[in-house]
Tab-separated table of C-alpha atoms in Angstrom:
chain	number	residue	atom	x	y	z
A	1	ASP	CA	31.123	24.099	-13.625
A	2	THR	CA	29.994	22.638	-10.524
A	3	GLU	CA	26.199	23.082	-10.724
A	4	GLY	CA	24.185	20.464	-11.684
A	5	PRO	CA	20.744	20.552	-13.238
A	6	GLU	CA	17.512	22.021	-10.925
A	7	THR	CA	16.220	18.573	-10.803
A	8	ALA	CA	17.837	14.784	-11.431
A	9	PRO	CA	15.578	12.458	-13.336
A	10	LEU	CA	15.005	9.055	-11.460
A	11	ASN	CA	15.752	7.593	-14.778
A	12	PHE	CA	19.057	8.235	-13.491
A	13	LEU	CA	18.393	5.485	-11.063
A	14	PRO	CA	17.579	2.615	-12.905
A	15	ALA	CA	16.045	0.890	-9.947
A	16	LEU	CA	13.447	3.690	-10.260
A	17	THR	CA	13.202	3.944	-13.625
A	18	GLY	CA	9.330	4.867	-14.881
A	19	ASP	CA	7.355	7.675	-14.829
A	20	TYR	CA	5.875	10.745	-12.866
A	21	PHE	CA	2.296	12.670	-13.211
A	22	ARG	CA	0.757	14.899	-10.610
A	23	PHE	CA	-2.719	13.942	-10.125
A	24	GLU	CA	-5.502	16.445	-8.952
A	25	SER	CA	-8.016	14.740	-7.522
A	26	GLU	CA	-11.648	16.038	-6.950
A	27	ALA	CA	-12.363	13.156	-4.035
A	28	VAL	CA	-9.978	14.705	-1.694
A	29	ASP	CA	-9.751	18.146	-3.374
A	30	ARG	CA	-6.088	18.297	-3.085
A	31	PRO	CA	-2.814	17.262	-5.620
A	32	PHE	CA	-0.723	14.004	-5.349
A	33	HIS	CA	2.388	13.317	-6.848
A	34	VAL	CA	2.150	9.796	-8.364
A	35	TYR	CA	5.518	7.770	-9.056
A	36	VAL	CA	5.754	5.283	-10.879
A	37	SER	CA	8.418	2.248	-11.117
A	38	PHE	CA	8.542	0.200	-14.347
A	39	PRO	CA	9.585	-3.675	-14.368
A	40	GLN	CA	13.267	-4.604	-15.985
A	41	SER	CA	11.304	-6.257	-18.520
A	42	TYR	CA	8.527	-3.403	-19.294
A	43	SER	CA	9.749	-2.071	-22.785
A	44	ALA	CA	10.839	-5.579	-24.073
A	45	ASP	CA	7.649	-7.286	-24.168
A	46	PRO	CA	4.606	-4.635	-24.774
A	47	SER	CA	2.037	-7.281	-24.959
A	48	ALA	CA	2.704	-8.013	-21.045
A	49	ARG	CA	0.614	-7.110	-18.392
A	50	TYR	CA	2.148	-6.608	-14.527
A	51	PRO	CA	0.812	-6.566	-10.687
A	52	ALA	CA	0.466	-3.126	-9.688
A	53	VAL	CA	1.541	-2.441	-6.015
A	54	TYR	CA	0.328	0.840	-4.568
A	55	VAL	CA	2.144	2.197	-1.975
A	56	LEU	CA	0.720	5.010	0.511
A	57	ASP	CA	3.665	7.341	1.920
A	58	GLY	CA	5.141	7.086	-1.000
A	59	ASP	CA	7.298	10.376	0.073
A	60	ALA	CA	9.436	8.273	2.088
A	61	LEU	CA	8.227	4.430	1.147
A	62	PHE	CA	7.885	4.281	-2.823
A	63	PRO	CA	12.095	4.563	-3.421
A	64	ILE	CA	12.558	1.690	-0.981
A	65	ILE	CA	9.442	-0.304	-1.855
A	66	ALA	CA	10.427	-0.325	-5.837
A	67	PRO	CA	13.994	-1.469	-4.993
A	68	THR	CA	13.304	-4.009	-2.953
A	69	HIS	CA	10.684	-5.320	-5.320
A	70	LEU	CA	13.310	-5.956	-7.894
A	71	PHE	CA	15.834	-7.532	-5.820
A	72	LEU	CA	12.877	-10.168	-4.950
A	73	THR	CA	12.556	-10.567	-8.552
A	74	ILE	CA	16.762	-11.270	-8.651
A	75	ASP	CA	16.405	-13.474	-5.371
A	76	GLU	CA	12.930	-15.056	-4.776
A	77	ASP	CA	11.609	-15.257	-8.436
A	78	LEU	CA	8.916	-12.896	-7.298
A	79	PRO	CA	6.846	-11.922	-10.413
A	80	GLU	CA	7.695	-8.118	-11.653
A	81	ALA	CA	5.438	-5.709	-10.735
A	82	ILE	CA	4.512	-1.913	-11.458
A	83	ILE	CA	5.253	-0.054	-8.422
A	84	VAL	CA	3.025	3.156	-7.900
A	85	GLY	CA	4.066	5.657	-4.799
A	86	VAL	CA	1.381	7.850	-3.817
A	87	ALA	CA	2.947	10.699	-2.535
A	88	TYR	CA	2.105	14.519	-1.010
A	89	GLY	CA	5.329	16.041	-1.866
A	90	SER	CA	6.458	16.960	1.602
A	91	PHE	CA	6.156	15.771	5.144
A	92	ASP	CA	4.798	19.385	6.449
A	93	PRO	CA	1.536	18.562	8.023
A	94	SER	CA	-0.011	21.672	5.691
A	95	THR	CA	0.793	19.460	2.767
A	96	ASN	CA	0.922	16.202	4.146
A	97	LYS	CA	-2.537	15.260	5.331
A	98	ARG	CA	-1.885	11.424	6.026
A	99	GLY	CA	-3.164	11.887	9.575
A	100	TYR	CA	-6.791	12.675	8.180
A	101	ASP	CA	-6.695	10.653	4.581
A	102	PHE	CA	-5.859	7.167	5.885
A	103	THR	CA	-8.308	7.184	9.147
A	104	PRO	CA	-11.948	6.185	9.388
A	105	PRO	CA	-14.438	8.421	10.528
A	106	ALA	CA	-15.771	6.997	14.111
A	107	SER	CA	-16.745	8.221	17.043
A	108	ASP	CA	-13.243	8.699	18.692
A	109	ALA	CA	-11.639	10.379	15.733
A	110	ASP	CA	-10.814	13.782	15.896
A	111	THR	CA	-11.260	17.037	13.723
A	112	ASP	CA	-8.297	16.408	11.514
A	113	GLN	CA	-9.052	12.702	11.284
A	114	GLY	CA	-11.903	10.713	9.299
A	115	GLY	CA	-10.772	11.122	5.785
A	116	ALA	CA	-10.554	7.679	4.907
A	117	PRO	CA	-13.461	7.314	2.939
A	118	ALA	CA	-12.739	9.955	0.445
A	119	PHE	CA	-9.147	8.689	0.138
A	120	HIS	CA	-10.310	5.541	-0.801
A	121	SER	CA	-12.691	7.001	-3.364
A	122	PHE	CA	-9.572	8.219	-5.003
A	123	LEU	CA	-7.569	5.328	-5.428
A	124	LYS	CA	-10.399	3.179	-6.599
A	125	GLU	CA	-12.347	5.911	-8.981
A	126	GLU	CA	-9.387	8.051	-10.164
A	127	LEU	CA	-5.982	6.707	-9.307
A	128	ILE	CA	-6.926	3.152	-10.463
A	129	PRO	CA	-8.126	3.698	-13.390
A	130	GLN	CA	-5.822	6.417	-14.589
A	131	VAL	CA	-2.629	4.183	-13.900
A	132	GLU	CA	-4.669	0.916	-15.770
A	133	ARG	CA	-5.371	3.913	-18.811
A	134	ARG	CA	-1.660	4.521	-18.605
A	135	TYR	CA	0.369	1.251	-17.782
A	136	ARG	CA	-0.302	-2.233	-18.306
A	137	ALA	CA	-1.322	-2.866	-15.240
A	138	ASP	CA	-3.108	-6.104	-14.694
A	139	SER	CA	-6.180	-5.099	-13.282
A	140	SER	CA	-6.872	-8.783	-11.675
A	141	LYS	CA	-3.582	-8.027	-9.521
A	142	ARG	CA	-3.627	-5.012	-7.494
A	143	ILE	CA	-2.274	-4.647	-4.494
A	144	LEU	CA	-2.060	-1.859	-1.568
A	145	PHE	CA	0.946	-1.490	0.965
A	146	GLY	CA	1.034	0.565	3.768
A	147	GLN	CA	2.775	1.284	6.818
A	148	SER	CA	1.541	2.628	10.307
A	149	ALA	CA	-1.213	4.986	9.642
A	150	GLY	CA	-1.004	3.876	5.930
A	151	GLY	CA	-1.130	-0.011	7.354
A	152	GLY	CA	-4.425	1.317	8.923
A	153	MET	CA	-5.559	2.705	5.241
A	154	VAL	CA	-5.418	-1.099	4.281
A	155	LEU	CA	-7.566	-2.663	6.964
A	156	TYR	CA	-9.902	0.278	5.911
A	157	SER	CA	-10.018	-0.950	2.439
A	158	ALA	CA	-9.748	-4.722	3.448
A	159	PHE	CA	-12.758	-4.222	5.823
A	160	SER	CA	-15.200	-1.463	3.681
A	161	ASP	CA	-14.416	-2.562	0.164
A	162	PRO	CA	-12.385	-5.980	-0.075
A	163	ASP	CA	-12.677	-6.253	-3.924
A	164	THR	CA	-10.915	-3.405	-5.146
A	165	PHE	CA	-7.573	-4.735	-4.357
A	166	TRP	CA	-6.549	-8.512	-4.788
A	167	GLY	CA	-4.024	-8.331	-2.339
A	168	ARG	CA	-2.796	-6.229	0.809
A	169	ILE	CA	-0.075	-5.896	2.963
A	170	ALA	CA	-0.436	-3.614	6.431
A	171	SER	CA	2.462	-3.240	8.458
A	172	ASN	CA	2.551	-2.187	12.011
A	173	PRO	CA	-0.957	-0.967	11.196
A	174	THR	CA	-2.874	1.686	13.501
A	175	PHE	CA	-6.112	0.534	14.994
A	176	ASP	CA	-7.322	3.612	16.238
A	177	PRO	CA	-9.795	5.946	15.594
A	178	GLY	CA	-12.220	3.450	14.341
A	179	ARG	CA	-11.052	0.680	16.619
A	180	LYS	CA	-14.818	-0.933	16.832
A	181	MET	CA	-14.767	-1.025	12.559
A	182	PHE	CA	-11.327	-3.520	12.655
A	183	PHE	CA	-13.073	-5.625	15.338
A	184	SER	CA	-16.389	-5.879	13.358
A	185	ARG	CA	-17.201	-7.934	10.724
A	186	PRO	CA	-15.918	-6.875	7.332
A	187	ALA	CA	-18.101	-6.204	4.078
A	188	ALA	CA	-18.542	-9.079	1.586
A	189	ALA	CA	-16.350	-9.535	-1.191
A	190	SER	CA	-17.562	-11.087	-4.604
A	191	LYS	CA	-14.111	-12.373	-5.601
A	192	ASP	CA	-12.824	-15.341	-4.032
A	193	ASP	CA	-8.869	-15.260	-4.247
A	194	LEU	CA	-8.444	-12.012	-2.089
A	195	GLY	CA	-5.335	-11.785	0.269
A	196	LEU	CA	-4.590	-9.449	3.418
A	197	VAL	CA	-1.275	-10.184	5.310
A	198	VAL	CA	-1.270	-7.896	8.682
A	199	THR	CA	2.532	-7.779	10.195
A	200	SER	CA	3.635	-6.533	13.419
A	201	GLY	CA	7.593	-5.999	14.811
A	202	SER	CA	7.650	-7.788	18.155
A	203	ASN	CA	9.463	-4.648	18.895
A	204	ASP	CA	6.997	-1.885	17.767
A	205	LYS	CA	5.493	0.441	19.810
A	206	ALA	CA	3.508	-0.912	22.938
A	207	LEU	CA	0.069	0.041	22.329
A	208	LEU	CA	0.580	-1.046	18.707
A	209	ARG	CA	2.015	-4.113	19.432
A	210	GLU	CA	-0.545	-4.824	21.964
A	211	ALA	CA	-3.637	-3.821	19.567
A	212	ALA	CA	-1.870	-6.017	16.761
A	213	LEU	CA	-1.775	-9.421	18.890
A	214	GLU	CA	-5.579	-8.336	20.031
A	215	TRP	CA	-6.509	-8.314	16.332
A	216	PHE	CA	-4.614	-11.344	15.589
A	217	SER	CA	-6.100	-13.148	18.446
A	218	ALA	CA	-9.536	-11.726	17.142
A	219	TRP	CA	-9.239	-12.835	13.576
A	220	ASP	CA	-7.064	-15.545	13.299
A	221	GLY	CA	-8.953	-19.050	12.146
A	222	ALA	CA	-12.218	-17.036	11.617
A	223	ASP	CA	-14.699	-18.312	9.025
A	224	ASP	CA	-16.200	-16.291	6.458
A	225	LEU	CA	-13.504	-13.613	5.742
A	226	PRO	CA	-13.560	-12.018	2.719
A	227	TRP	CA	-9.705	-12.668	2.082
A	228	LYS	CA	-7.464	-15.284	3.195
A	229	LEU	CA	-5.810	-13.894	6.316
A	230	HIS	CA	-2.291	-13.848	7.246
A	231	THR	CA	-0.911	-12.634	10.219
A	232	VAL	CA	2.858	-12.078	11.440
A	233	THR	CA	5.027	-10.971	13.696
A	234	ILE	CA	8.371	-9.724	12.359
A	235	GLU	CA	11.280	-10.763	15.261
A	236	GLY	CA	12.971	-7.624	15.849
A	237	GLY	CA	10.656	-5.704	13.961
A	238	THR	CA	10.389	-1.876	14.970
A	239	HIS	CA	7.882	0.562	14.108
A	240	ALA	CA	9.138	2.297	10.793
A	241	ALA	CA	12.633	0.589	9.923
A	242	TYR	CA	11.381	-3.145	9.242
A	243	SER	CA	8.994	-1.704	6.141
A	244	PRO	CA	11.040	-3.769	3.891
A	245	SER	CA	10.973	-6.857	5.841
A	246	SER	CA	7.076	-6.790	5.924
A	247	TYR	CA	6.503	-5.920	2.563
A	248	ARG	CA	8.961	-9.263	1.655
A	249	THR	CA	6.743	-11.199	3.974
A	250	GLY	CA	3.584	-10.244	2.625
A	251	ILE	CA	4.163	-10.074	-0.938
A	252	LEU	CA	6.342	-13.327	-1.073
A	253	TRP	CA	2.948	-14.841	0.837
A	254	LEU	CA	0.564	-13.130	-2.113
A	255	PHE	CA	1.978	-14.926	-4.719
A	256	GLY	CA	2.659	-18.353	-3.202
A	257	LEU	CA	6.459	-18.174	-2.744
A	258	ASP	CA	6.883	-17.835	1.220
A	259	GLU	CA	7.543	-21.700	1.574
């Protein structure tokens, strides 16, 4: 009999062992598929709590970032973490609304853009409380990772509500629509230990690379930011394929392991 099961549990992929749940969001009025990868030591110490990394575009990035984090714990002494992939369940635009969810409302936004406030409310008021009820996630060490439009969403979060995440990594972020927001003073924070990493591949798309360098120039060395800022050029990096490199660069810096 060559027929297998209709679905293959992720628990047969030990680097992705964890949990899954479907979440009906009231904030955005759509469902999300949430994949969770547990640290290797999760079951060994029931009292331990772990940083939680929220990965946007989890449809593609969750199965990449979760093993990347695992390998970094092995090779570079990175602390273990719970990895949370936020997925739509499809790349079809009728289901996958990243173009709307990850973009801020702005005068230059199209009618199918501008959903970032509602999506951020989903993260802050719905998903994070659910994750922290279900799992032993350390509420003081929340991290948000996003690539491209997801990186733009990371910036939106950093500028509009700095306190929600302890650390943020924006990989090759988009700056449009809403570029004005990203060049204006961010909201104040009540916490003093926040970090933001923004990476740009030297071989990223020309317009995104140009915008990133402009943004780097505007904010590098700026005073009174709500987060400590680290801007990085990934030499040879292209737009999407270097997401693990951006993650490695960002996560090691956030945990003080980049030297």
